[in-house]
DNA sequence: TCAAAAGTGTTCACCGTACACCCATGG
DNA sequence: CCATGGGTGTACGGTGAACACTTTTGA
């Protein structure tokens, strides 16, 4: 009794990742087709099991890297799902994580080899187990985070246009935003650098590129500033 | 392989509860003196282990009931803590829960028999393991919840005065609030019932008692209203 | 020259905040 | 009659939302 809690039950711990990306107009999630039973062939979140010698954050990163090759991205623990029969094979808890990535920056790596695929939130297939519930939860968290912290930029290329940023927020909140009000608000924050370059791909006139100024943001935060959108 | 994930590691899962109460002027948490090793005699959150046949919410309620006799209170899952060496005895994950109770309504039950004790947030003892981190996390969540949902009432008696409610919010946010502004804001919400009775214990004049009107609140929510303080 | 997207300011309503005096009562 | 806490309203500045026209340029 002194050196173990030996009477207690142990359980399997899964980690499932909701990976958000943004592409033009749509908020998307990355899913994989399960290649093992049960539910083989159905769509599912990226998942795996926690190992003895790692913590949850580490497991989430490892699983993501293993299934997509992606490293160094924004990740955050979401919630733990524990219904007794959530996995029909065996009692398994799952800790959900959510992650934000810039689709454009990673496209090549995950094509084919992992049978992972991007789906718009609005027309994703039904997922196995309680994964749909996890996604709903993740969307709520995403809305909260992007309202209160400058994490939305994780979903965009380093250099982006105002219009892209606006469309991102429109996709996250599922509603149109007035162009002028949006620009005013963003500029008032004073945390973007306006670059001299233009992106010419979306219009004849071209539109200025911006970059998130993390140094300025950190400085402002240390002076009491808080991001709100 | 078809009927088990047999290769995978299993772990012990603890559930620890941060229980908030409010008493006059102070926000408090309920702690127990550990009566087993390791760290016997030190102060700790209420905790226990998840059993095979229950989910996390159930475990949290069971543990709370077992250690304090209390049932039917507001509880919510907070976060999962998973550092490898967080418990020196054995690899253990802990899912933290936070709970809100009305101290006055439960005082008798938990005196002595459980060696549980209330501590003001500001002068609580150092806790074992990573429990202090859990408490910090819980305070953040408490601030968020009480700003956006009418859960603060869980910490007060059914009937309470405006002043008590104000002191509660002052304790949660750690700052003074203007009396007139507070009353205006609360009344504007339109979710309290002003009772004809007065509480005579705090002054000679006496102060009116109020009650949270859950029906009116639910109705307003269904019409698009959202609580903000 | 025209179509398509980019860029840009002002007005107004509402909300949050600052602020001070009278009331009721028990002692 | 006085000390203590209870109760109440207004004015102002700032923020969020509504709203329309001109510019650029490739086709």
Coordinates of C-alpha atoms (C1' of nucleotides) in Angstrom, one line a residue:
Chain A
X1 CA 0.0 0.0 0.0
X2 CA 2.9 2.3 0.6
X3 CA 4.3 2.2 -2.8
X4 CA 1.4 1.7 -5.1
X5 CA -2.3 2.4 -5.4
X6 CA -2.6 -1.3 -6.5
X7 CA -6.2 -1.8 -5.8
X8 CA -7.4 0.7 -8.3
X9 CA -8.6 0.2 -11.9
X10 CA -6.5 1.3 -14.8
X11 CA -7.9 2.3 -18.1
X12 CA -6.8 2.9 -21.7
X13 CA -6.4 6.5 -22.6
X14 CA -6.8 7.6 -26.2
X15 CA -5.9 11.1 -27.5
X16 CA -8.0 12.4 -30.4
X17 CA -7.1 15.6 -32.4
X18 CA -9.5 18.0 -34.0
X19 CA -7.3 19.7 -36.6
X20 CA -8.6 22.9 -38.1
X21 CA -7.5 24.4 -41.3
X22 CA -8.8 27.3 -43.4
X23 CA -8.9 27.3 -47.2
X24 CA -10.3 30.3 -49.1
X25 CA -13.7 30.5 -47.7
X26 CA -14.2 27.4 -45.6
X27 CA -13.2 26.3 -42.2
X28 CA -12.1 22.7 -42.5
X29 CA -11.1 19.7 -40.4
X30 CA -8.7 17.0 -41.2
X31 CA -10.0 13.4 -41.0
X32 CA -8.7 10.0 -41.7
X33 CA -10.3 6.8 -42.9
X34 CA -9.8 4.2 -40.2
X35 CA -7.8 1.3 -41.4
X36 CA -8.5 -1.1 -38.5
X37 CA -11.5 -2.5 -36.7
X38 CA -13.9 -1.5 -35.4
X39 CA -15.5 0.9 -37.8
X40 CA -12.8 0.2 -40.4
X41 CA -13.4 2.4 -43.5
X42 CA -15.3 5.0 -41.6
X43 CA -14.1 8.6 -41.1
X44 CA -12.6 9.5 -37.8
X45 CA -10.5 12.1 -36.0
X46 CA -6.7 11.5 -35.8
X47 CA -6.2 9.4 -32.7
X48 CA -3.8 7.2 -30.8
X49 CA -3.1 6.0 -27.3
X50 CA -1.2 7.6 -24.5
X51 CA 2.0 5.8 -23.6
X52 CA 3.4 5.3 -20.2
X53 CA 6.4 7.6 -20.7
X54 CA 4.7 10.7 -22.1
X55 CA 2.2 13.3 -21.0
X56 CA -0.9 14.2 -22.9
X57 CA 0.5 17.2 -24.8
X58 CA 3.3 15.0 -25.9
X59 CA 1.0 12.2 -27.0
X60 CA -1.1 14.7 -29.0
X61 CA 2.0 16.0 -30.8
X62 CA 3.3 12.5 -31.4
X63 CA 0.1 11.3 -32.9
X64 CA -0.3 14.3 -35.1
X65 CA 3.3 13.9 -36.4
X66 CA 2.8 10.2 -37.0
X67 CA -0.4 10.6 -39.0
X68 CA 0.4 13.7 -40.9
X69 CA 4.1 14.5 -40.6
X70 CA 3.2 17.9 -39.2
X71 CA 5.1 19.4 -36.2
X72 CA 5.3 22.7 -34.4
X73 CA 1.7 23.8 -34.5
X74 CA -0.7 25.4 -32.1
X75 CA -2.3 22.7 -30.0
X76 CA -4.4 22.8 -26.9
X77 CA -6.2 20.3 -24.7
X78 CA -9.9 20.4 -25.0
X79 CA -11.9 18.0 -22.9
X80 CA -11.9 14.4 -21.7
X81 CA -14.7 12.1 -22.9
X82 CA -15.4 9.1 -20.7
X83 CA -18.8 7.5 -21.4
X84 CA -18.5 3.9 -20.6
X85 CA -19.5 2.5 -23.9
X86 CA -18.0 5.2 -26.1
X87 CA -15.7 2.7 -27.7
X88 CA -17.4 -0.7 -28.3
X89 CA -14.2 -2.7 -28.2
X90 CA -12.9 -1.8 -24.7
X91 CA -13.4 0.8 -22.0
X92 CA -11.4 3.8 -23.3
X93 CA -11.3 7.4 -22.3
X94 CA -10.3 9.9 -24.8
X95 CA -8.7 13.3 -24.2
X96 CA -9.5 15.6 -27.2
X97 CA -7.0 18.1 -28.4
X98 CA -7.6 20.8 -31.0
X99 CA -5.0 22.1 -33.3
X100 CA -4.7 24.9 -35.9
X101 CA -2.7 24.7 -39.0
X102 CA -2.1 26.7 -42.1
X103 CA -3.3 24.3 -44.8
X104 CA -1.3 25.9 -47.6
X105 CA 2.0 25.4 -45.7
X106 CA 1.5 21.7 -45.3
X107 CA -0.4 20.5 -48.3
X108 CA 2.3 18.4 -49.9
X109 CA 3.2 16.3 -46.9
X110 CA -0.1 14.9 -46.2
X111 CA -1.4 14.2 -49.6
X112 CA -2.2 10.5 -50.1
X113 CA 0.4 8.7 -47.9
X114 CA -1.8 9.0 -44.8
X115 CA -5.3 8.8 -46.3
X116 CA -6.0 12.0 -44.5
X117 CA -8.4 14.4 -46.1
X118 CA -9.8 17.9 -45.4
X119 CA -13.5 18.4 -45.1
X120 CA -15.4 21.6 -44.7
X121 CA -17.1 21.8 -41.4
X122 CA -20.4 22.1 -43.1
X123 CA -20.2 18.9 -45.2
X124 CA -18.0 16.6 -43.1
X125 CA -19.1 13.0 -43.0
X126 CA -20.5 11.5 -39.8
X127 CA -17.7 10.4 -37.6
X128 CA -17.3 7.3 -35.4
X129 CA -17.9 7.0 -31.7
X130 CA -18.4 10.4 -30.0
X131 CA -16.1 12.2 -32.4
X132 CA -18.9 14.5 -33.7
X133 CA -19.4 15.7 -30.2
X134 CA -15.7 16.4 -29.9
X135 CA -15.8 18.5 -33.0
X136 CA -18.7 20.5 -31.7
X137 CA -16.9 21.2 -28.6
X138 CA -13.8 22.2 -30.5
X139 CA -15.7 24.7 -32.6
X140 CA -17.0 26.4 -29.5
X141 CA -13.4 26.5 -28.1
X142 CA -12.1 27.8 -31.4
X143 CA -14.7 30.7 -31.4
X144 CA -13.7 31.6 -27.8
X145 CA -10.0 31.5 -28.5
X146 CA -10.1 33.4 -31.7
X147 CA -12.2 36.1 -30.0
X148 CA -9.8 36.5 -27.1
X149 CA -6.4 35.7 -28.4
X150 CA -4.6 36.2 -31.7
X151 CA -4.5 32.5 -32.6
X152 CA -6.5 32.9 -35.8
X153 CA -3.2 33.8 -37.6
X154 CA -2.1 30.2 -37.1
X155 CA -4.7 29.3 -39.7
X156 CA -3.3 31.7 -42.3
X157 CA 0.0 32.0 -44.2
X158 CA 2.6 34.2 -42.6
X159 CA 1.6 36.9 -45.0
X160 CA -2.1 37.4 -45.6
X161 CA -4.6 40.0 -46.9
X162 CA -7.2 41.8 -44.8
X163 CA -9.8 40.0 -46.9
X164 CA -8.4 36.6 -46.0
X165 CA -8.4 37.5 -42.3
X166 CA -12.0 38.7 -42.6
X167 CA -13.1 35.6 -44.4
X168 CA -11.5 33.5 -41.7
X169 CA -13.4 35.2 -39.0
X170 CA -16.6 34.9 -41.0
X171 CA -16.0 31.2 -41.4
X172 CA -15.3 30.7 -37.7
X173 CA -18.4 32.6 -36.6
X174 CA -20.6 31.6 -39.5
X175 CA -21.7 35.1 -40.3
X176 CA -20.9 38.0 -42.6
X177 CA -18.9 40.9 -41.2
X178 CA -18.9 44.5 -42.5
X179 CA -15.7 45.1 -44.4
X180 CA -15.1 48.7 -43.0
X181 CA -15.9 47.8 -39.5
X182 CA -13.6 44.8 -39.6
X183 CA -10.7 46.8 -40.9
X184 CA -11.2 49.6 -38.4
X185 CA -11.2 47.1 -35.6
X186 CA -8.2 45.2 -36.7
X187 CA -6.2 48.4 -37.3
X188 CA -7.2 49.7 -33.9
X189 CA -5.6 46.7 -32.3
X190 CA -2.3 47.8 -33.8
X191 CA -0.7 44.3 -34.0
X192 CA -0.4 43.9 -37.7
X193 CA 2.4 45.1 -39.9
X194 CA 1.3 46.3 -43.3
X195 CA 3.8 45.1 -45.9
X196 CA 4.7 47.0 -49.0
X197 CA 4.0 44.0 -51.1
X198 CA 0.6 43.1 -52.7
X199 CA -1.0 39.8 -53.4
X200 CA -2.1 39.9 -57.0
X201 CA -3.9 36.6 -57.2
X202 CA -7.3 37.7 -56.1
X203 CA -7.9 40.8 -58.0
X204 CA -6.6 43.1 -60.7
X205 CA -5.9 45.9 -58.3
X206 CA -4.1 43.6 -55.9
X207 CA -4.4 43.8 -52.1
X208 CA -1.8 44.6 -49.5
X209 CA -0.3 41.8 -47.4
X210 CA -0.1 42.0 -43.6
X211 CA 1.8 40.1 -41.0
X212 CA 1.1 39.5 -37.4
X213 CA 3.6 41.4 -35.2
X214 CA 4.1 39.1 -32.3
X215 CA 6.7 41.3 -30.6
X216 CA 4.4 44.3 -30.6
X217 CA 1.5 42.1 -29.4
X218 CA 3.6 40.7 -26.5
X219 CA 4.7 44.2 -25.5
X220 CA 1.1 45.5 -25.5
X221 CA -0.1 42.5 -23.5
X222 CA 2.6 43.2 -20.9
X223 CA 1.2 46.7 -20.7
X224 CA -2.3 45.5 -19.9
X225 CA -3.7 45.3 -23.5
X226 CA -6.0 42.4 -24.2
X227 CA -7.0 41.2 -27.6
X228 CA -10.8 41.3 -28.3
X229 CA -12.6 40.7 -31.6
Chain B
X1 CA -6.4 -7.6 -32.2
X2 CA -10.0 -7.6 -33.3
X3 CA -11.4 -7.4 -29.8
X4 CA -8.9 -5.5 -27.8
X5 CA -6.3 -2.8 -28.1
X6 CA -4.2 -5.2 -26.0
X7 CA -0.8 -3.8 -26.8
X8 CA -1.5 -0.4 -25.3
X9 CA -0.5 1.0 -21.9
X10 CA -3.1 1.5 -19.3
X11 CA -2.9 4.2 -16.6
X12 CA -4.4 5.1 -13.3
X13 CA -6.9 7.9 -13.5
X14 CA -7.5 10.1 -10.5
X15 CA -10.3 12.7 -10.2
X16 CA -9.6 15.8 -8.1
X17 CA -12.2 18.3 -7.1
X18 CA -11.8 22.0 -6.5
X19 CA -14.8 22.9 -4.4
X20 CA -15.6 26.6 -4.1
X21 CA -17.7 28.2 -1.4
X22 CA -18.5 31.7 -0.4
X23 CA -18.7 33.0 3.1
X24 CA -19.5 36.7 3.9
X25 CA -16.5 38.3 2.2
X26 CA -14.3 35.5 1.1
X27 CA -14.1 33.0 -1.7
X28 CA -13.1 29.7 -0.2
X29 CA -12.0 26.2 -1.2
X30 CA -12.6 23.0 0.6
X31 CA -9.5 20.9 1.4
X32 CA -8.8 17.7 3.3
X33 CA -5.8 16.6 5.3
X34 CA -4.5 13.4 3.6
X35 CA -4.7 10.4 5.8
X36 CA -2.5 8.1 3.7
X37 CA 0.9 8.1 2.1
X38 CA 2.5 9.8 0.3
X39 CA 2.3 13.3 1.7
X40 CA 0.2 12.1 4.7
X41 CA -0.9 15.0 6.8
X42 CA -0.5 17.6 4.1
X43 CA -3.5 19.4 2.6
X44 CA -4.9 18.3 -0.7
X45 CA -7.9 18.6 -2.9
X46 CA -10.7 16.0 -2.6
X47 CA -9.7 13.2 -4.8
X48 CA -10.2 9.6 -5.7
X49 CA -9.8 7.1 -8.5
X50 CA -12.0 6.5 -11.5
X51 CA -13.6 3.0 -11.5
X52 CA -14.1 0.8 -14.5
X53 CA -17.9 1.1 -14.4
X54 CA -18.4 4.8 -14.2
X55 CA -17.7 7.9 -16.3
X56 CA -15.7 10.9 -15.1
X57 CA -18.7 13.0 -14.1
X58 CA -20.0 10.1 -12.0
X59 CA -16.6 9.6 -10.4
X60 CA -16.4 13.3 -9.4
X61 CA -19.9 13.2 -7.8
X62 CA -19.1 9.9 -6.0
X63 CA -15.9 11.2 -4.6
X64 CA -17.5 14.4 -3.4
X65 CA -20.3 12.5 -1.8
X66 CA -18.0 10.1 -0.2
X67 CA -15.7 12.8 1.3
X68 CA -18.3 15.4 2.3
X69 CA -21.8 13.9 2.1
X70 CA -22.8 16.5 -0.4
X71 CA -24.8 15.7 -3.5
X72 CA -26.7 17.6 -6.2
X73 CA -24.4 20.5 -6.8
X74 CA -22.9 22.3 -9.7
X75 CA -19.9 20.5 -11.1
X76 CA -17.9 20.8 -14.3
X77 CA -14.9 19.1 -15.8
X78 CA -11.9 21.4 -15.9
X79 CA -8.7 19.9 -17.3
X80 CA -6.6 16.8 -17.3
X81 CA -3.2 16.9 -15.7
X82 CA -0.7 14.4 -17.0
X83 CA 2.9 15.2 -16.1
X84 CA 4.7 11.9 -15.8
X85 CA 6.0 12.5 -12.3
X86 CA 3.1 14.5 -10.9
X87 CA 2.4 11.7 -8.4
X88 CA 5.6 10.2 -7.0
X89 CA 4.1 6.8 -6.2
X90 CA 2.9 5.8 -9.5
X91 CA 2.1 7.2 -12.9
X92 CA -1.3 8.8 -12.4
X93 CA -3.3 11.2 -14.5
X94 CA -5.8 13.4 -12.8
X95 CA -8.9 15.0 -14.2
X96 CA -9.7 18.1 -12.3
X97 CA -13.4 19.0 -11.6
X98 CA -14.6 22.2 -10.1
X99 CA -17.7 22.5 -8.0
X100 CA -19.8 25.4 -6.5
X101 CA -21.6 25.0 -3.2
X102 CA -23.5 27.1 -0.8
X103 CA -21.5 26.8 2.4
X104 CA -24.3 27.8 4.7
X105 CA -26.5 25.0 3.3
X106 CA -24.0 22.3 4.0
X107 CA -22.1 23.3 7.0
X108 CA -23.3 20.7 9.5
X109 CA -22.6 17.7 7.4
X110 CA -19.0 18.2 6.8
X111 CA -17.8 19.4 10.2
X112 CA -15.2 17.1 11.7
X113 CA -16.1 13.7 10.4
X114 CA -14.2 14.1 7.2
X115 CA -11.4 16.4 8.3
X116 CA -12.3 18.7 5.5
X117 CA -11.9 22.4 6.1
X118 CA -12.6 25.6 4.3
X119 CA -9.8 28.0 3.4
X120 CA -9.9 31.4 1.9
X121 CA -8.3 31.5 -1.4
X122 CA -5.9 34.1 -0.2
X123 CA -4.6 32.1 2.7
X124 CA -4.9 28.5 1.7
X125 CA -1.9 26.3 2.6
X126 CA 0.4 24.9 -0.1
X127 CA -1.1 21.8 -1.6
X128 CA 0.4 18.5 -2.6
X129 CA 1.5 17.5 -6.1
X130 CA 0.2 19.8 -8.8
X131 CA -3.0 20.7 -6.9
X132 CA -2.1 24.4 -6.6
X133 CA -1.9 24.6 -10.4
X134 CA -5.4 23.0 -10.5
X135 CA -6.7 25.6 -8.2
X136 CA -5.3 28.4 -10.3
X137 CA -6.9 26.9 -13.4
X138 CA -10.2 26.6 -11.5
X139 CA -10.2 30.2 -10.5
X140 CA -9.8 31.3 -14.1
X141 CA -12.7 29.0 -15.1
X142 CA -14.8 30.3 -12.3
X143 CA -14.3 33.9 -13.4
X144 CA -15.2 33.0 -16.9
X145 CA -18.3 31.0 -15.9
X146 CA -19.6 33.6 -13.5
X147 CA -19.2 36.3 -16.2
X148 CA -21.1 34.4 -18.8
X149 CA -23.6 32.2 -17.0
X150 CA -25.7 32.7 -13.9
X151 CA -23.8 30.1 -11.8
X152 CA -22.7 32.5 -9.1
X153 CA -26.1 31.9 -7.4
X154 CA -24.9 28.3 -6.7
X155 CA -22.6 29.9 -4.1
X156 CA -25.3 31.7 -2.3
X157 CA -28.3 30.7 -0.3
X158 CA -31.6 30.5 -2.2
X159 CA -32.5 34.0 -0.9
X160 CA -29.8 36.6 -0.8
X161 CA -29.3 40.3 -0.7
X162 CA -27.9 42.5 -3.4
X163 CA -25.0 43.2 -1.2
X164 CA -24.2 39.5 -0.8
X165 CA -24.3 39.1 -4.5
X166 CA -22.0 42.1 -5.0
X167 CA -19.5 40.8 -2.4
X168 CA -19.5 37.5 -4.2
X169 CA -18.5 39.0 -7.5
X170 CA -16.0 41.2 -5.8
X171 CA -14.4 38.2 -4.2
X172 CA -14.4 36.2 -7.4
X173 CA -12.8 39.0 -9.4
X174 CA -10.7 40.4 -6.6
X175 CA -11.8 44.0 -7.0
X176 CA -14.3 46.5 -5.6
X177 CA -17.4 47.2 -7.7
X178 CA -19.5 50.3 -7.5
X179 CA -22.7 49.6 -5.7
X180 CA -25.0 51.6 -7.9
X181 CA -23.6 50.3 -11.2
X182 CA -23.8 46.8 -9.9
X183 CA -27.5 47.1 -8.9
X184 CA -28.3 48.7 -12.3
X185 CA -26.6 46.0 -14.2
X186 CA -28.2 43.2 -12.2
X187 CA -31.7 44.7 -12.5
X188 CA -31.2 45.3 -16.2
X189 CA -30.7 41.5 -16.6
X190 CA -34.2 41.0 -15.3
X191 CA -33.6 37.5 -13.9
X192 CA -34.1 38.2 -10.2
X193 CA -37.2 38.2 -8.1
X194 CA -37.3 40.8 -5.4
X195 CA -39.0 39.3 -2.4
X196 CA -41.1 41.2 0.1
X197 CA -39.0 39.9 3.0
X198 CA -35.9 41.6 4.3
X199 CA -32.8 40.2 5.9
X200 CA -32.4 42.0 9.2
X201 CA -29.1 40.4 10.2
X202 CA -26.7 42.8 8.5
X203 CA -28.2 46.2 9.4
X204 CA -30.8 48.1 11.3
X205 CA -32.7 49.1 8.2
X206 CA -32.6 45.5 6.8
X207 CA -32.1 44.7 3.2
X208 CA -34.4 43.1 0.6
X209 CA -33.9 39.5 -0.3
X210 CA -33.8 38.3 -3.9
X211 CA -34.1 35.0 -5.6
X212 CA -32.8 33.8 -9.0
X213 CA -35.7 33.3 -11.4
X214 CA -34.6 30.3 -13.4
X215 CA -37.8 30.1 -15.4
X216 CA -37.5 33.7 -16.5
X217 CA -33.8 33.2 -17.3
X218 CA -34.5 30.1 -19.4
X219 CA -37.2 31.9 -21.3
X220 CA -34.9 34.8 -22.0
X221 CA -32.2 32.5 -23.2
X222 CA -34.5 30.8 -25.6
X223 CA -35.3 34.3 -27.0
X224 CA -31.6 35.0 -27.6
X225 CA -30.7 36.7 -24.3
X226 CA -27.3 36.0 -23.0
X227 CA -26.1 36.6 -19.5
X228 CA -23.1 39.0 -19.2
X229 CA -21.6 40.5 -16.1
Chain C
dT1 C1' -15.2 50.7 -71.1
dC2 C1' -16.6 47.6 -67.9
dA3 C1' -16.5 44.1 -64.3
dA4 C1' -14.5 42.7 -60.0
dA5 C1' -12.3 43.3 -55.9
dA6 C1' -9.8 46.9 -52.8
dG7 C1' -9.7 50.6 -50.0
dT8 C1' -11.5 54.1 -47.0
dG9 C1' -14.8 57.7 -42.6
dT10 C1' -18.7 59.3 -40.4
dT11 C1' -22.8 59.2 -37.7
dC12 C1' -25.6 57.5 -34.1
dA13 C1' -27.3 54.6 -30.5
dC14 C1' -26.2 52.2 -26.6
dC15 C1' -23.4 50.7 -22.8
dG16 C1' -20.1 51.0 -19.1
dT17 C1' -18.5 54.0 -15.7
dA18 C1' -18.0 57.7 -12.6
dC19 C1' -20.1 59.8 -9.0
dA20 C1' -23.1 61.6 -3.9
dC21 C1' -27.0 62.0 -1.2
dC22 C1' -31.1 60.6 1.5
dC23 C1' -33.4 56.8 4.2
dA24 C1' -34.5 53.7 8.0
dT25 C1' -33.6 51.9 12.3
dG26 C1' -31.5 50.1 16.7
dG27 C1' -28.9 51.6 20.1
Chain D
dC1 C1' -29.9 61.8 17.8
dC2 C1' -26.5 59.5 15.7
dA3 C1' -24.0 55.8 13.5
dT4 C1' -24.4 52.2 10.3
dG5 C1' -25.5 50.0 6.2
dG6 C1' -29.4 50.3 2.5
dG7 C1' -31.1 52.2 -1.4
dT8 C1' -31.3 55.1 -5.6
dG9 C1' -30.4 58.3 -10.8
dT10 C1' -27.7 61.0 -14.0
dA11 C1' -24.3 62.7 -17.2
dC12 C1' -20.5 61.7 -20.1
dG13 C1' -17.2 59.4 -23.1
dG14 C1' -16.1 55.4 -25.7
dT15 C1' -17.2 51.5 -28.3
dG16 C1' -19.8 48.8 -31.7
dA17 C1' -22.8 48.9 -35.8
dA18 C1' -24.8 50.8 -39.9
dC19 C1' -23.9 52.6 -44.1
dA20 C1' -21.8 54.0 -50.0
dC21 C1' -18.7 55.6 -53.0
dT22 C1' -14.2 55.9 -55.4
dT23 C1' -10.0 53.4 -57.2
dT24 C1' -7.4 50.2 -59.9
dT25 C1' -6.6 47.4 -63.8
dG26 C1' -7.0 43.2 -66.7
dA27 C1' -9.9 41.6 -70.0

